[in-house]
Coordinates of C-alpha atoms in Angstrom, one line a residue:
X74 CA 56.8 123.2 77.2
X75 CA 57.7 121.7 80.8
X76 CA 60.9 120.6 81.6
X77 CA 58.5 117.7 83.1
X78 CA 57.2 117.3 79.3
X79 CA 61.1 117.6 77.4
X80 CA 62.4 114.7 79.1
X81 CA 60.2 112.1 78.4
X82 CA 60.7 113.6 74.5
X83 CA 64.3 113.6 75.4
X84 CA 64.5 110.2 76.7
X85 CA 62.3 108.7 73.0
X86 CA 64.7 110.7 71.4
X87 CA 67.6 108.7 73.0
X88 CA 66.5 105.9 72.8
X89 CA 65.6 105.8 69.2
X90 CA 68.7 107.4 68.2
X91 CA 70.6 104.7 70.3
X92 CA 68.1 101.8 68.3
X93 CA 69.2 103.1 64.6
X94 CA 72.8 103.5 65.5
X95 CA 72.5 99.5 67.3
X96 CA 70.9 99.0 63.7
X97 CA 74.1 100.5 61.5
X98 CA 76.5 98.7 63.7
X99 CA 75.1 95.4 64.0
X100 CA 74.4 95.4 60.1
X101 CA 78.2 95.4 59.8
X102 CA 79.9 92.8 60.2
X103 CA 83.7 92.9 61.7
X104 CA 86.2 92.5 59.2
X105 CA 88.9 89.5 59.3
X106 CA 91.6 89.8 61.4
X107 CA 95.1 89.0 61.2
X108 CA 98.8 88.7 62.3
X109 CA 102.1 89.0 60.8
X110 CA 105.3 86.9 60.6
X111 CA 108.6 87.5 59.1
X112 CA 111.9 85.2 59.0
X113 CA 115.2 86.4 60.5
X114 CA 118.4 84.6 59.3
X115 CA 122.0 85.7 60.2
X116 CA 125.6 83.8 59.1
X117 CA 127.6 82.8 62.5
X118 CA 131.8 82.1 61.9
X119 CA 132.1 79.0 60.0
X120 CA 129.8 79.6 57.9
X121 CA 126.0 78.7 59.3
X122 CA 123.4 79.8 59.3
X123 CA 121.0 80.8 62.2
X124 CA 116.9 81.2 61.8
X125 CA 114.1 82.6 63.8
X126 CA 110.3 83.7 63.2
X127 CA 109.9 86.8 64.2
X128 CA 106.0 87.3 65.5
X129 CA 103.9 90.5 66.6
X130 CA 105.0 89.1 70.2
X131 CA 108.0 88.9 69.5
X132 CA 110.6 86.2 68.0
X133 CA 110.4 82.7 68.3
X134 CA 113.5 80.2 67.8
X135 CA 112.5 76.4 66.7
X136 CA 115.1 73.9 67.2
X137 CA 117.4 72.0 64.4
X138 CA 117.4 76.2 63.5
X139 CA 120.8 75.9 62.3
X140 CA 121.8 75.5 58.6
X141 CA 125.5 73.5 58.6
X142 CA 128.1 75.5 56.5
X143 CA 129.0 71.9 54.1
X144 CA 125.0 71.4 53.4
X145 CA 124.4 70.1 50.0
X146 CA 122.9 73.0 48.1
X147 CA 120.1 70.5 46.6
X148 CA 119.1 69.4 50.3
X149 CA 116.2 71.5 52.5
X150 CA 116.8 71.8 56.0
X151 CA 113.5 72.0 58.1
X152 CA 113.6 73.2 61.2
X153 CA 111.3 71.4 64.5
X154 CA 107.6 72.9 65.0
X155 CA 106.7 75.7 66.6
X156 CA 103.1 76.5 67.7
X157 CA 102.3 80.5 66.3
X158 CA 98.5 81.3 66.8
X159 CA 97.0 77.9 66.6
X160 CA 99.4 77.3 63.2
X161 CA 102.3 74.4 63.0
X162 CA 104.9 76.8 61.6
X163 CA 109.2 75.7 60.7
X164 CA 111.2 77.3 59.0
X165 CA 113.0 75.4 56.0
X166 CA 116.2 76.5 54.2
X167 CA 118.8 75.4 51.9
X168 CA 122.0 76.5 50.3
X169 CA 121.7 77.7 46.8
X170 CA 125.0 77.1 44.4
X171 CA 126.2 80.7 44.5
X172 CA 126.8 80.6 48.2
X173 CA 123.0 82.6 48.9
X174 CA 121.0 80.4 51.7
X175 CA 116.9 80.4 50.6
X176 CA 114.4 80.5 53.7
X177 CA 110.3 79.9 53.4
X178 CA 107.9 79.3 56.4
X179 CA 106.5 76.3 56.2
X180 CA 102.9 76.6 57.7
X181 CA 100.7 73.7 58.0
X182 CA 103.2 71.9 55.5
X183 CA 102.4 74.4 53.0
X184 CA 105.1 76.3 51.7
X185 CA 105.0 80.2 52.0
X186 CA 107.8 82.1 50.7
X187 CA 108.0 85.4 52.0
X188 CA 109.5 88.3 50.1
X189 CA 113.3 89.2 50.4
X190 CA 113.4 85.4 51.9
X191 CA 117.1 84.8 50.0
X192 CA 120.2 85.6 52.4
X193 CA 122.9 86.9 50.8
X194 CA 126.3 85.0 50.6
X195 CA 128.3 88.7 51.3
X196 CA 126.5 89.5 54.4
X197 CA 128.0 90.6 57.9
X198 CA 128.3 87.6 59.8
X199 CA 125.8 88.0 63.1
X200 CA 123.8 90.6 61.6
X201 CA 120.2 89.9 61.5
X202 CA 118.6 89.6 58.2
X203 CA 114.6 90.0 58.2
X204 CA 112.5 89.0 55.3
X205 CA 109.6 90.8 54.6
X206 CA 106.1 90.0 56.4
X207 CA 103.6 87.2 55.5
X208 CA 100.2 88.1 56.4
X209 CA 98.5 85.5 57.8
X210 CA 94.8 85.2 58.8
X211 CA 93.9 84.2 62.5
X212 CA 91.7 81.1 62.9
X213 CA 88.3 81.3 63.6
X214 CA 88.2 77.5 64.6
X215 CA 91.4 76.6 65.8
X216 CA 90.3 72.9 66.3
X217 CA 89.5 72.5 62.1
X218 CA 92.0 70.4 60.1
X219 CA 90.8 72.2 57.2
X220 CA 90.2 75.9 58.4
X221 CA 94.1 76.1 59.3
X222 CA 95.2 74.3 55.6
X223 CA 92.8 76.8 53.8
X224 CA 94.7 79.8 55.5
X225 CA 97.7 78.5 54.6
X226 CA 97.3 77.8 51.2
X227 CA 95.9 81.4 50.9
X228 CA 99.0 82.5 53.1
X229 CA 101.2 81.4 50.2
X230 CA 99.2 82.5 47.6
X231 CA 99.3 86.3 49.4
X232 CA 103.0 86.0 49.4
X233 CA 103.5 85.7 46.2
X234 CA 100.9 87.9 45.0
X235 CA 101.1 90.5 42.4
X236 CA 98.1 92.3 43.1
X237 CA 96.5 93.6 46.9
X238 CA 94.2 92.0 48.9
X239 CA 91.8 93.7 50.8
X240 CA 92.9 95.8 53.9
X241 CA 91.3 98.5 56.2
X242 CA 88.0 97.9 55.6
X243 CA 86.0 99.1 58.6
X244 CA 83.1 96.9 58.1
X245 CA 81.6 94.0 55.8
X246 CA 77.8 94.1 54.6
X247 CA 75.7 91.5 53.1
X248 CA 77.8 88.5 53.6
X249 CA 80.3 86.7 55.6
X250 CA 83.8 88.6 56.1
X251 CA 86.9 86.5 53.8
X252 CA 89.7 88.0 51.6
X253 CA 91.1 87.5 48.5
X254 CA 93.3 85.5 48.6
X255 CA 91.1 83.2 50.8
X256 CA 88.5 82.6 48.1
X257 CA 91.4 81.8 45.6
X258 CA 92.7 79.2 47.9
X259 CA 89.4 77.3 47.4
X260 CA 90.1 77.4 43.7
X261 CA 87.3 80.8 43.3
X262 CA 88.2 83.7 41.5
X263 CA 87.2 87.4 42.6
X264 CA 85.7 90.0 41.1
X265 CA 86.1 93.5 42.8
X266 CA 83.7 96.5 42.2
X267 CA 84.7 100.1 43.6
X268 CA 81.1 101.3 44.1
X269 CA 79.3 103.9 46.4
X270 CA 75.2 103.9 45.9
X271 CA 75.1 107.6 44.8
X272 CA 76.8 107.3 41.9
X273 CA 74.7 107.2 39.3
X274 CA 77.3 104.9 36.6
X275 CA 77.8 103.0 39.2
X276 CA 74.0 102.3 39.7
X277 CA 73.8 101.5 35.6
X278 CA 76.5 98.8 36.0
X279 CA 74.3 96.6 39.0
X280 CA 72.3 94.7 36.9
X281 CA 75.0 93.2 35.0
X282 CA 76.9 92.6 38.5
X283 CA 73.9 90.8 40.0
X284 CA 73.1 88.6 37.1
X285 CA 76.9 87.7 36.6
X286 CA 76.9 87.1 40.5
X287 CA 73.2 84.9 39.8
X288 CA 74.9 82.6 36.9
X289 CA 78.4 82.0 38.0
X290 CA 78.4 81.9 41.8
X291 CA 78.3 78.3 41.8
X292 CA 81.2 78.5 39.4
X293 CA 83.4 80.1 41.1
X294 CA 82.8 83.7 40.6
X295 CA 82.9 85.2 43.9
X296 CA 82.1 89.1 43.4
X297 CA 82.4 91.6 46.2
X298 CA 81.0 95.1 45.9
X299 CA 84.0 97.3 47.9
X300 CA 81.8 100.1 49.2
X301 CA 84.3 103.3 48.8
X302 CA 81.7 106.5 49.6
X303 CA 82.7 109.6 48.1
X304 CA 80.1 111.9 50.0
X305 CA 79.2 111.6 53.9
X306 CA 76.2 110.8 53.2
X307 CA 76.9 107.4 51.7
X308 CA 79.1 106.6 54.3
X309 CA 75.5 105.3 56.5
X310 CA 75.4 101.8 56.8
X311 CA 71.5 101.9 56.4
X312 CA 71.6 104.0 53.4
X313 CA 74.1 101.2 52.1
X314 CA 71.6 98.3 53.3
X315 CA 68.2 100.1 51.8
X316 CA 70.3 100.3 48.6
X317 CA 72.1 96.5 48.8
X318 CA 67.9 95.7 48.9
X319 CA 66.8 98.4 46.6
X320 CA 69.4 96.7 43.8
X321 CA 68.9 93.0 44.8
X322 CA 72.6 92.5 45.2
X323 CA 73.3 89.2 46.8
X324 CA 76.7 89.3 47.1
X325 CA 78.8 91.1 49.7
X326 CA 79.8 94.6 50.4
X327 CA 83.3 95.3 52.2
X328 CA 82.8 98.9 53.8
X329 CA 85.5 100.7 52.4
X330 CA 85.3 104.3 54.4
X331 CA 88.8 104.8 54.6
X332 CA 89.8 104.0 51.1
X333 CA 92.5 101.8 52.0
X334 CA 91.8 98.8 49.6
X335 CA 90.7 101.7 46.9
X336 CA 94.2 103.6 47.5
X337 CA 96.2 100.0 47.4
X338 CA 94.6 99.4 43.7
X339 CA 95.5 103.1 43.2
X340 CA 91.9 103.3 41.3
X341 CA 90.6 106.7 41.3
X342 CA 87.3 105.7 39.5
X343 CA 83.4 104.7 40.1
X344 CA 82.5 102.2 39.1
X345 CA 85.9 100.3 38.4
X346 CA 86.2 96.3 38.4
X347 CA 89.2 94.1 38.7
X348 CA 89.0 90.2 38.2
X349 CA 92.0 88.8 40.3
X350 CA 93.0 85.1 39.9
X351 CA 95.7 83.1 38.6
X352 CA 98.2 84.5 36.2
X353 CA 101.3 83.6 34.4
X354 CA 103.1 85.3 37.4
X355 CA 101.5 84.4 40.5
X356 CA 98.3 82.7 41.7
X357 CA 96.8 86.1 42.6
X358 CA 97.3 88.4 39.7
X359 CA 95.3 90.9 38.0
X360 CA 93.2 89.6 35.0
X361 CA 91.2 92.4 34.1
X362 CA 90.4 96.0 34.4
X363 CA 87.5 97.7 33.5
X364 CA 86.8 101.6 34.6
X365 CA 83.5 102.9 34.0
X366 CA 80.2 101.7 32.0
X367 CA 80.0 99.7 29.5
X368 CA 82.2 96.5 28.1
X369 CA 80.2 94.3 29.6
X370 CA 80.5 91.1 27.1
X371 CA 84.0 91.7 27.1
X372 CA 84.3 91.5 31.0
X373 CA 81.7 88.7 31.2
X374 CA 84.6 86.7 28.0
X375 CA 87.1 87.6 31.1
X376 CA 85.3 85.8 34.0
X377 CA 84.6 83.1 32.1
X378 CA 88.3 83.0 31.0
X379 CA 89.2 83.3 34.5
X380 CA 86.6 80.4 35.4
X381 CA 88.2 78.1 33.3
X382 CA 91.4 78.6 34.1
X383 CA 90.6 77.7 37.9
X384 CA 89.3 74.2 36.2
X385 CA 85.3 75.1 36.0
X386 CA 83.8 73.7 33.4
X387 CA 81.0 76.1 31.6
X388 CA 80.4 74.2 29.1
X389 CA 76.8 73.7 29.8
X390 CA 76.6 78.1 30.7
X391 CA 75.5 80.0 27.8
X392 CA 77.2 83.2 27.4
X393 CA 75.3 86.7 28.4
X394 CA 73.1 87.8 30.1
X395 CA 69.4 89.3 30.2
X396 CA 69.6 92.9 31.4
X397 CA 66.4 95.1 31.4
X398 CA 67.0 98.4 29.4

């Protein structure tokens, strides 16, 4: 063959290798991004106490930061606005009867308490104390009301959470991007499946996924299928899609490559589900765990449990489900 006749060939082959790659990247959607922001308090001689936000550009110092050393431990002190990413952020403190001064962001007027947030009354006056970070979820419409009181609501509810949210994904399939604790600010709950479209359990648990996703969706049930491959192979976004269309699953599929989300649930299983929603301990808990096939009435009495406990009311929603042996 001519060197007149390869490039043509080599220019097709280009080109259509440079179309299914376009294809696999486009299909993915970015994942949500995000900041952090962590309050700084330190004691100054008589006894008050100083406060800054400290933010990934560096720290920020709103005025009226001072807590007086006489405060009345039952009063808050709140601090003037400051403007972090679009957000209406202050810090509010108070003394606490031991002598300890307590310190929570208040975002939006929503109160999120970030961990370590409690200064202690023996600590080295002028030393910085640093709580520990808030995650916080960027706007995507900085000019909606709502947008900014939904990610602060699901702000606090991260917080305080006892269980992760999602992190590192590297892409988002089949839906719009949103997190956790997000969908449990609206009053949703989620459930998680750790899936990759070779397994062949995982494959046998699908139909119970979709028609759970089909009957409760408008519910409340928000299901998302965390993509974790465990060969290369399954790590193609077009494999993923022709197998999202091959399953009829609706719902979406975070891209998981890295296994960051699968290494914070420490799971070590296909297919494994978690429900997360409120809990007696925090307002984004685990509910459930189930590892493997099987227990599917028992995990469909959880999301219902779940369900109600967020205030849906499935009273008129039989119980199970019609699954094709």
């Amino acid at each position: 063959m001519t060197g007149r006749a390869v490039a043509p060939l080599l220019a097709i082959l280009t080109a259509s290798l440079g179309v299914a790659a376009l294809l696999g990247v486009g299909a993915a959607a970015e994942p949500l991004s995000s900041f952090t922001l962590e309050v700084g308090a330190r004691l100054h001689d008589g006894g008050r106490v100083e406060f800054g936000v400290q933010t990934e550009l560096g720290s920020r110092y709103p005025r009226a930061r001072f807590l007086p050393a006489d405060v009345d431990h039952s009063g808050w002190l709140q601090s003037s606005p400051i403007d972090v990413n679009g957000f209406e952020t202050r810090v509010v403190a108070r003394r606490l009867a031991d002598g300890r001064t307590e310190f929570v962001l208040r975002l939006e007027g929503v109160n999120v308490k970030p961990p370590g947030s409690i200064l202690p009354a023996s600590v080295a006056p002028r030393r910085w104390y640093q709580s520990r970070s808030v995650l916080i979820e960027h706007l995507q419409d900085p000019e909606s009301v709502d947008e900014r009181h939904l990610l602060a609501r699901a702000a606090a509810i991260r917080a305080e959470a006892t269980t992760p949210d999602l992190t590192g994904l590297v892409g988002w399939l089949n839906g719009e991007p949103t997190t956790i604790a997000r969908e449990l600010a609206k009053g949703s709950v989620v459930l998680i499946d750790f899936w990759t479209f070779g397994c062949y359990n995982c494959q046998n648990t699908l139909p119970y996924l979709t028609a759970w996703d089909e009957k409760y969706r408008d519910h409340g049930l928000v299901v998302l299928g965390v993509h974790r491959p465990e060969f290369a192979y399954e790590a193609v976004p077009e494999s993923i899609l022709n197998a999202i269309e091959q399953y009829g699953i609706e719902y979406s599929v975070p891209l998981d490559d890295d296994a960051r989300t699968w290494r914070a649930y420490r799971n070590r299983w296909w297919p494994a589900k978690y429900l997360i929603g409120p809990t007696d301990e925090a307002a984004m808990g685990l509910r459930y765990r189930r590892i493997g096939e099987g227990g599917y009435e028992q995990t469909e009495r959880e999301i219902r449990a779940a369900l109600t406990a967020v205030g849906r009311d499935l009273s008129g929603v039989p119980f199970g489900v019609d699954i094709d042996s």
